[in-house]
PDB file of C-alpha atoms in Angstrom:
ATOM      1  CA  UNK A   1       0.000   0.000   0.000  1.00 63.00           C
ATOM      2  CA  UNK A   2       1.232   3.194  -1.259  1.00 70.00           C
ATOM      3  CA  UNK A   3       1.202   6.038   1.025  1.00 81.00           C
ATOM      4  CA  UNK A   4       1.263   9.815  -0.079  1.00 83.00           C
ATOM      5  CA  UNK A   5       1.529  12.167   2.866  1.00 90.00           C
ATOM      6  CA  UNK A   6       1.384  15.637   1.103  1.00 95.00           C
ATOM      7  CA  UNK A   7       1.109  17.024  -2.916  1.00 96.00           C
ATOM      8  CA  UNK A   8       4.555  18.609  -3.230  1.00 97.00           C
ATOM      9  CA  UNK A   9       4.422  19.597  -7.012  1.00 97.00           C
ATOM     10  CA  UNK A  10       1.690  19.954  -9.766  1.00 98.00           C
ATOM     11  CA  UNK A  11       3.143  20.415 -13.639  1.00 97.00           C
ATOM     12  CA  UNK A  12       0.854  21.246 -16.007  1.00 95.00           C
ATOM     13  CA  UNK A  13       2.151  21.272 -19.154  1.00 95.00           C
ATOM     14  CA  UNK A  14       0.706  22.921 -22.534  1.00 92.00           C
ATOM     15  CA  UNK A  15       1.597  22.117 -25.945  1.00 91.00           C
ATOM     16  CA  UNK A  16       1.573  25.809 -27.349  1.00 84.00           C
ATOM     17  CA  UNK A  17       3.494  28.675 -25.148  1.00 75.00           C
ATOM     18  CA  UNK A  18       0.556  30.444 -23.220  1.00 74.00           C
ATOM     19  CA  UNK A  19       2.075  34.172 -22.542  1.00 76.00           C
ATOM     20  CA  UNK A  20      -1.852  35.863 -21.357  1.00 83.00           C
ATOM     21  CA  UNK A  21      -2.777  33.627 -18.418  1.00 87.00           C
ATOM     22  CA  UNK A  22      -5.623  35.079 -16.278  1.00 91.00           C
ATOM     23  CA  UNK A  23      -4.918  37.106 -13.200  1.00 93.00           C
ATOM     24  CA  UNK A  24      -6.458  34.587 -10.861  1.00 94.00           C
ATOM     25  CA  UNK A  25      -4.128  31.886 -12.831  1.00 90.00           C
ATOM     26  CA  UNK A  26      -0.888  34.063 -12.340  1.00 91.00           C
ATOM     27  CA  UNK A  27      -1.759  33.949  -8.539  1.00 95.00           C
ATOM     28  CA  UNK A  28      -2.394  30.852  -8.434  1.00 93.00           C
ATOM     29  CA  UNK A  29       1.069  29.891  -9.894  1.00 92.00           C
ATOM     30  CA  UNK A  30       3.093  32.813  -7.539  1.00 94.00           C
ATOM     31  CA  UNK A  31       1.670  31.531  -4.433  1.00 95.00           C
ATOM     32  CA  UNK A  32       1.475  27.987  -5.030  1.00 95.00           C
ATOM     33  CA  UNK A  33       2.862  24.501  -5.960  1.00 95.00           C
ATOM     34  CA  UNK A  34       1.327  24.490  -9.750  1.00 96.00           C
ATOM     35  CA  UNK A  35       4.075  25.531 -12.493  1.00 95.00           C
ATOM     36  CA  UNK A  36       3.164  24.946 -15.892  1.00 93.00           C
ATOM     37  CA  UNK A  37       5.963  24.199 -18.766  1.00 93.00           C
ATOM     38  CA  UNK A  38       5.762  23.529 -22.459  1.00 91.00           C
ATOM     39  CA  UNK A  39       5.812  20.172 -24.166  1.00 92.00           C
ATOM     40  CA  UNK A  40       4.210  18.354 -26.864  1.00 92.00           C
ATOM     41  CA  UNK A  41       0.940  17.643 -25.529  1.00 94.00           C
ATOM     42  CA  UNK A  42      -1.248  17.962 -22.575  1.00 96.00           C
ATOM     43  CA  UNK A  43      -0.068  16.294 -19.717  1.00 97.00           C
ATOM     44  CA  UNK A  44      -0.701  16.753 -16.175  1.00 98.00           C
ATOM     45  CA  UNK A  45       1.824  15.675 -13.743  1.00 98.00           C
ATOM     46  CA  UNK A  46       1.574  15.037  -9.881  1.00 98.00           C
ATOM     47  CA  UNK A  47       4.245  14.736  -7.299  1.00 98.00           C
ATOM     48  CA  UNK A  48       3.959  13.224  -3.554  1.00 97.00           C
ATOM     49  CA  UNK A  49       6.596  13.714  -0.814  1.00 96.00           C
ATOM     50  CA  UNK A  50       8.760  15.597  -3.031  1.00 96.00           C
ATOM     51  CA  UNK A  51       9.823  12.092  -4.947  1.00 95.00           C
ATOM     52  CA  UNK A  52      11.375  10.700  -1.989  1.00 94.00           C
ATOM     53  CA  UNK A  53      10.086   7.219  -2.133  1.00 93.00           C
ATOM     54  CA  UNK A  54      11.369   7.098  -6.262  1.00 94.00           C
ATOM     55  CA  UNK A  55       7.940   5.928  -7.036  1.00 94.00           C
ATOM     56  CA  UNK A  56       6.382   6.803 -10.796  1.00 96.00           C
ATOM     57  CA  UNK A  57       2.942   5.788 -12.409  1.00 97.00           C
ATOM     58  CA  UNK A  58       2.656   6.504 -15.748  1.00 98.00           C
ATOM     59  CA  UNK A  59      -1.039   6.669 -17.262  1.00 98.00           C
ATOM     60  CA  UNK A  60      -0.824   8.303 -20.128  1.00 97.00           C
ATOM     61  CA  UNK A  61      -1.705   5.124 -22.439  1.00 94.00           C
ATOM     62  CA  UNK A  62      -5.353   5.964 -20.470  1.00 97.00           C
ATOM     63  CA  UNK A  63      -5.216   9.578 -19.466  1.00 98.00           C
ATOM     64  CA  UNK A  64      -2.347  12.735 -19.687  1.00 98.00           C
ATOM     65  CA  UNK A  65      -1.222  11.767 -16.257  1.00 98.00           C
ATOM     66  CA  UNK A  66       1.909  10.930 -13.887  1.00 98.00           C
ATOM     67  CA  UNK A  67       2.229  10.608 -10.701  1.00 97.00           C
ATOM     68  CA  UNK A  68       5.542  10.041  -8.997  1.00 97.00           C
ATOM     69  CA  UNK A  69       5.898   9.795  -5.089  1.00 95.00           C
TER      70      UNK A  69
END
């Protein structure tokens, strides 16, 4: 049994640069653990513990999703 204790890092990451993000989305991003980077398609990733444990699940064969732990 896995056991996450706190969300340490959210990546969301867009396929085209986004420049004109919202002003509740640029607070949300200074103030917070969400960054978003750029990559070749949507993909949301989710990180436990701050990767201590070396954990990673992968779904992106169902959903744009990792989560590492």
């Amino acid at each position: 049994v896995r056991e996450y204790h706190e969300l340490t890092k959210v990546t969301l990451t867009l396929p085209t640069p986004v420049n004109d993000f919202s002003p509740a989305l640029k607070k949300v991003l200074n103030e917070s653990i969400v960054r978003i980077s750029e990559g070749e398609t949507y993909l949301i990733s989710l990180e436990f513990d701050d990767g201590k444990q070396g954990g990673l699940r992968d779904f992106t064969g169902l959903i744009p999703l990792i989560i590492t732990w």
